Short mmCIF file of C-alpha atoms in Angstrom, two decimals:
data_model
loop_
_atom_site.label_atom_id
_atom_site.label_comp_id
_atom_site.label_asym_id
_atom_site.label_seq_id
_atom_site.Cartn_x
_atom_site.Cartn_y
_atom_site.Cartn_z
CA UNK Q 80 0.00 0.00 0.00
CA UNK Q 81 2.52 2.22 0.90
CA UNK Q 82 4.57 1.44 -2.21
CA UNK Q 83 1.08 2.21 -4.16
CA UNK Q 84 0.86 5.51 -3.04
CA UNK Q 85 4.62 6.08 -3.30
CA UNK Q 86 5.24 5.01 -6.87
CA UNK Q 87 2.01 5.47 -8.23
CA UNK Q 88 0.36 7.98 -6.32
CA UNK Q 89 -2.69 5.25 -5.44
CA UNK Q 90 -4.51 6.04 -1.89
CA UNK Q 91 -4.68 3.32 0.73
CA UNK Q 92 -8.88 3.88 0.38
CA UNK Q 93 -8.28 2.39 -3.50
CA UNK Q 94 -5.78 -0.01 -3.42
CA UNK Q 95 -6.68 -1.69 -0.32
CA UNK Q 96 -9.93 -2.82 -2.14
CA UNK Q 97 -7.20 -4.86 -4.10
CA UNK Q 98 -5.19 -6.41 -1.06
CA UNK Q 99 -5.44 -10.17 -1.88
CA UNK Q 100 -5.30 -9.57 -5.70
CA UNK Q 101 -2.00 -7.81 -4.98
CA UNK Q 102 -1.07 -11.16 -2.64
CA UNK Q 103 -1.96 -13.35 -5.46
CA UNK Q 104 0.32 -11.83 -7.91
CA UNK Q 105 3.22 -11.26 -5.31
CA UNK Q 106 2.72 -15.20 -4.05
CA UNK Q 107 2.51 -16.25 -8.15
CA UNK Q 108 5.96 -14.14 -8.67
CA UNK Q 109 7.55 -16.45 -5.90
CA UNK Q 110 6.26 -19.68 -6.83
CA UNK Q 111 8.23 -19.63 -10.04
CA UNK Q 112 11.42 -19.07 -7.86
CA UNK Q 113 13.79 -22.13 -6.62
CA UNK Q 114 14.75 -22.06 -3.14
CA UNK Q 115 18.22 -20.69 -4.01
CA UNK Q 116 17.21 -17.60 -5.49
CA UNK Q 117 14.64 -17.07 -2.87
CA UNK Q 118 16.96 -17.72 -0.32
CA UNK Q 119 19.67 -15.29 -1.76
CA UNK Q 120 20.28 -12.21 0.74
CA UNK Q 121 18.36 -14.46 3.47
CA UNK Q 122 20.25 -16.33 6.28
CA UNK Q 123 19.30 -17.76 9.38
CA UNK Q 124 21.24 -16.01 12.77
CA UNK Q 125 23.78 -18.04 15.23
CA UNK Q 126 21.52 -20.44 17.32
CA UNK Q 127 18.31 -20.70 15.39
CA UNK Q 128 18.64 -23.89 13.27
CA UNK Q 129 20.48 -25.18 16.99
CA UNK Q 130 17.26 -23.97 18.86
CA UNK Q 131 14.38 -25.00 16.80
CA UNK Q 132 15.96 -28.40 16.56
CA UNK Q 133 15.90 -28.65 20.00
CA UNK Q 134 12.18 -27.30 20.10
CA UNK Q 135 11.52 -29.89 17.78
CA UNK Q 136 12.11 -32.71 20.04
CA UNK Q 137 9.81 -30.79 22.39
CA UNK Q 138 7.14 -30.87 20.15
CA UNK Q 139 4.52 -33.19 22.35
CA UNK Q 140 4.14 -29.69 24.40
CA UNK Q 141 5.58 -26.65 22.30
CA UNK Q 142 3.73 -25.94 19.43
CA UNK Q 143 5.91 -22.93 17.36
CA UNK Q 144 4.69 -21.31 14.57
CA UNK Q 145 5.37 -17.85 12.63
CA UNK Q 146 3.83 -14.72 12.80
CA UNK Q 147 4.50 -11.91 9.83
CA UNK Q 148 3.36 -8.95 8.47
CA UNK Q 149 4.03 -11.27 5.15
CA UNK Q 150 1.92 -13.57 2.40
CA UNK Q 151 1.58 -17.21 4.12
CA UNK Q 152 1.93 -18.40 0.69
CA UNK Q 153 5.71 -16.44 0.49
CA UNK Q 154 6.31 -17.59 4.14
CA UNK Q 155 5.79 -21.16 3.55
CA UNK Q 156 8.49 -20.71 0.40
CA UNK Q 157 11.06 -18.71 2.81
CA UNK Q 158 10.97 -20.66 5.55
CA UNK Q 159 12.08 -23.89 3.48
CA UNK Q 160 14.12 -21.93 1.08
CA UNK Q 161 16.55 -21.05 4.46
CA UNK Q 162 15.91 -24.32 6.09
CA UNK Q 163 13.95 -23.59 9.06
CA UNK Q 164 10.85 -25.89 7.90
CA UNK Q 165 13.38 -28.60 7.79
CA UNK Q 166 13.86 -28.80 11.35
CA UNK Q 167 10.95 -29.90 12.11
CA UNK Q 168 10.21 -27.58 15.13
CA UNK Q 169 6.82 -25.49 13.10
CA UNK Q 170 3.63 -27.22 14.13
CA UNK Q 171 1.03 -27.76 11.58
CA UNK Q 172 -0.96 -25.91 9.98
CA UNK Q 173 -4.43 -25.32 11.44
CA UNK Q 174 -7.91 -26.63 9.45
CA UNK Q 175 -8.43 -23.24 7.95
CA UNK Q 176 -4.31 -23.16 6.26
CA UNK Q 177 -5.12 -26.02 4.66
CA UNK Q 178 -5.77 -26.11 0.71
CA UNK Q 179 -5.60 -22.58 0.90
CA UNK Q 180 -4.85 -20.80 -2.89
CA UNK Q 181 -0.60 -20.88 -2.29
CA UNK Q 182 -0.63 -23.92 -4.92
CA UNK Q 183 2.43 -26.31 -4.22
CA UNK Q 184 2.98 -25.32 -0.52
CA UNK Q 185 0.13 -27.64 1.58
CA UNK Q 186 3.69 -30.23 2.12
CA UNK Q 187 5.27 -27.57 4.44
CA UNK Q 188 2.57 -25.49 5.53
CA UNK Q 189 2.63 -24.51 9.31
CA UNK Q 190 0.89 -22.37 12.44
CA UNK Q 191 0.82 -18.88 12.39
CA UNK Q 192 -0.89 -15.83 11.13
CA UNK Q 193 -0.04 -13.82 8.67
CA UNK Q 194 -0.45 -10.39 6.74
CA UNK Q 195 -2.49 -11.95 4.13
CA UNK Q 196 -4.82 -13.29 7.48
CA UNK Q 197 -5.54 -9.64 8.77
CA UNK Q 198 -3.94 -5.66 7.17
CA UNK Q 199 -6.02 -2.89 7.93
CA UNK Q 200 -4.76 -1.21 5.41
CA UNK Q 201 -4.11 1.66 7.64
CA UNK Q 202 -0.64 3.02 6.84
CA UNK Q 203 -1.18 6.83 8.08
CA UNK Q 204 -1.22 5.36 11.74
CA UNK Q 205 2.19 4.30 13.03
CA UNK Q 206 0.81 2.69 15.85
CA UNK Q 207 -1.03 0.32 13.32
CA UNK Q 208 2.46 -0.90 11.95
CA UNK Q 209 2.37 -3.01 16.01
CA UNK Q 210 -1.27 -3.08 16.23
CA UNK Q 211 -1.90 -4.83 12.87
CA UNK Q 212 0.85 -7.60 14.29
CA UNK Q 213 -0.92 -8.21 17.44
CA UNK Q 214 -3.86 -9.03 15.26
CA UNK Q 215 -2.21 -11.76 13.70
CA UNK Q 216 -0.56 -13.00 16.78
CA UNK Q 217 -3.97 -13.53 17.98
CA UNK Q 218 -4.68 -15.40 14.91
CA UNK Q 219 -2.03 -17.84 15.26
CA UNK Q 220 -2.92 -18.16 19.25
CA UNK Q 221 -6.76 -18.95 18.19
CA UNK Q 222 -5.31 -21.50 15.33
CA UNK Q 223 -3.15 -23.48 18.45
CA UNK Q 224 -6.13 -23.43 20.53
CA UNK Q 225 -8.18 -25.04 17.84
CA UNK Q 226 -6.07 -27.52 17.19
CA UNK Q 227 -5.82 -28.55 20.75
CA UNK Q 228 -9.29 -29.12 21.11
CA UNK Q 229 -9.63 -32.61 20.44
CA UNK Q 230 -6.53 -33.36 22.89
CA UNK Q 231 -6.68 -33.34 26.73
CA UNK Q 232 -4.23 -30.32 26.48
CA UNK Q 233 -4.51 -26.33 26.56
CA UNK Q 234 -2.81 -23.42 25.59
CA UNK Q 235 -1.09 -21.57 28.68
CA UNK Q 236 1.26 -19.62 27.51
CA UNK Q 237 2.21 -17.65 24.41
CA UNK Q 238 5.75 -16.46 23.43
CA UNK Q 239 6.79 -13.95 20.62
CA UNK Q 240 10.02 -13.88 19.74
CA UNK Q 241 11.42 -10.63 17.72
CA UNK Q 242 13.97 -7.93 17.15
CA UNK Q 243 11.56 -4.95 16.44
CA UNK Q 244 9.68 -2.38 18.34
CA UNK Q 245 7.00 -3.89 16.55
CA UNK Q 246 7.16 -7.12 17.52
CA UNK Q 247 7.66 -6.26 21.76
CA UNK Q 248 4.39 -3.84 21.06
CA UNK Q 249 2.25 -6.23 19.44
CA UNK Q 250 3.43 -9.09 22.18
CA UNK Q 251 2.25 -6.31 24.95
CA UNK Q 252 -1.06 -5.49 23.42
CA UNK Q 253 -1.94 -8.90 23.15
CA UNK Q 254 -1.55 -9.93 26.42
CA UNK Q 255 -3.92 -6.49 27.46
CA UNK Q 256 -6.60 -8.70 26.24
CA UNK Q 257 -9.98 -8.44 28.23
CA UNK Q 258 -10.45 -12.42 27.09
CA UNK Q 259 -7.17 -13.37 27.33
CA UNK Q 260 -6.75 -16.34 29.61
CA UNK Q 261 -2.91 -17.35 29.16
CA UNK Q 262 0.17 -15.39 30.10
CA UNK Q 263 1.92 -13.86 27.42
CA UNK Q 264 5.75 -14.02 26.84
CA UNK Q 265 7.86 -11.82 24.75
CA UNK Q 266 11.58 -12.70 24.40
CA UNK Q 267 12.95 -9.55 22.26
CA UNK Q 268 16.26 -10.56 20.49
CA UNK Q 269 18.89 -7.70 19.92
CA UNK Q 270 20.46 -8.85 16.97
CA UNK Q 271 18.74 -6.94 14.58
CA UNK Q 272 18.59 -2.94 14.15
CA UNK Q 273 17.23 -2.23 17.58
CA UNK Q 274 19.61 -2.57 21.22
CA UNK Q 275 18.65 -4.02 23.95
CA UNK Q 276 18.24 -0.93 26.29
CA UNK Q 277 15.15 0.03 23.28
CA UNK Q 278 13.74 -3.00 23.41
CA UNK Q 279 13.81 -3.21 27.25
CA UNK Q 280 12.10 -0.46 27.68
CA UNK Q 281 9.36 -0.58 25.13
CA UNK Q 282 8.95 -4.25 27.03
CA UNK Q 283 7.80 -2.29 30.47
CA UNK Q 284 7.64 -3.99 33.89
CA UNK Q 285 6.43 -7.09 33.90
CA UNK Q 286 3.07 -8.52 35.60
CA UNK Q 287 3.91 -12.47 36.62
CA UNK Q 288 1.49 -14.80 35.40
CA UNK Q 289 0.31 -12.63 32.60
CA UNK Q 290 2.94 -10.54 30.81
CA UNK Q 291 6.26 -12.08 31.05
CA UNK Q 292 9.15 -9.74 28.68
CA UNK Q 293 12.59 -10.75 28.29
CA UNK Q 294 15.23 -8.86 26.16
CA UNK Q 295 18.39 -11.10 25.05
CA UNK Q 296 21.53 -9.38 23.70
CA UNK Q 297 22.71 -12.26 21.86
CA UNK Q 298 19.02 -13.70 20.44
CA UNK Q 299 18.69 -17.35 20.08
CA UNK Q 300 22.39 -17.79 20.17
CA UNK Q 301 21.83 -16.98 24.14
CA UNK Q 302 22.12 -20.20 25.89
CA UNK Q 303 19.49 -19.21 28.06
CA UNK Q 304 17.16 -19.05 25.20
CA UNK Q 305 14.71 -21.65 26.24
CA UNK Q 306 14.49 -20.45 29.91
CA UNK Q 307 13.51 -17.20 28.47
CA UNK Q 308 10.47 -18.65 26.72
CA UNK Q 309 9.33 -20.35 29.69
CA UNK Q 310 10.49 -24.32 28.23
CA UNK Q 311 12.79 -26.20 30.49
#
């Protein structure tokens, strides 16, 4: 939207109307891609392949999924292209992710939510740019839920990990919910763009049993990664 406007002088109010007609065409210019050339530019941080391996042997009580601001379809292709889907830590995907229109990628689908799942094509409010991504962790939180339902277990807590302002925002939002019945973890990873000290602070104080923030320095890499998502 905000390249519509910039490029072609298109208001949010117009092109928005055209959101998952955009996604189709953006989703239909990665399918014809291999894995290399999606993957070029892309690579994975220290301790993330080492991590979500272990998560994946943890799998009969985690459940991790993704959440982006991206197209599922585009996701799905990333996430194998770098070799994350291969370690067999992403749950899968919930009843309504399934035979979904991102042709060829039902074999490594997985949990989450997505941009092409909720946008309010609001890009004049900055606070929407967090807001937006609390939407869609609430997605992929209702998706877990549902998938529990036929087990004898329930969701208790939910942990997003990122290296945005964005992403400690949206965590902290979330857990504000009046229906909310889980406690919310955020670990916030400085190894992106952002330090720790921003992070940090954006995080607040927490409130045990309900919002539970942690800021590591050295993101998944941290060998106290695990302990800071609540899995021991």
């Amino acid at each position: 939207l905000r390249l519509a406007r910039a490029d072609l002088g298109i208001e949010p109010a117009k092109s928005a109307a055209r959101l998952d007609e955009l996604m189709d065409i953006m989703y239909e210019y990665i399918s014809g891609l291999e894995d290399g050339e999606i993957a070029t530019g892309i690579f994975t941080l220290p301790g993330v392949i080492d991590q979500l391996e272990t998560l994946a042997k943890m799998k009969d009580r985690v459940a991790c999924g993704l959440v982006t601001g991206n197209v599922e379809g585009i996701a799905r292709r990333k996430m194998k292209a770098v070799g994350v889907w291969q370690t067999g830590a992403l749950a899968a995907p919930a009843k309504d992710q399934i035979n979904q229109r991102w042709f060829g990628t039902d074999d490594f689908g997985f949990l989450g939510g997505f941009g092409s799942d909720y946008c309010s094509g609001n890009i004049d409010d900055a606070e929407r740019n967090y807001l937006d991504r609390s939407e869609q962790i609430a997605i992929a939180t209702r998706r877990c839920e549902e998938s529990l339902l036929s087990s004898e277990k329930r969701l208790e807590r939910v942990v997003h990990v990122g290296d945005a302002p964005a992403d400690v925002l949206a965590a902290k939002i979330f857990s504000q919910r009046d229906d909310l019945n889980l406690c919310v973890g955020c670990v916030a990873v400085a190894t992106g763009s952002y330090g720790a000290d921003e992070l940090k602070k954006l995080a607040g104080e927490p409130i045990p049993g309900r919002w539970e923030p942690v800021t590591l320095e050295e993101g998944m890499a941290d060998q106290n990664f695990l302990e800071a998502c609540g899995v021991e």
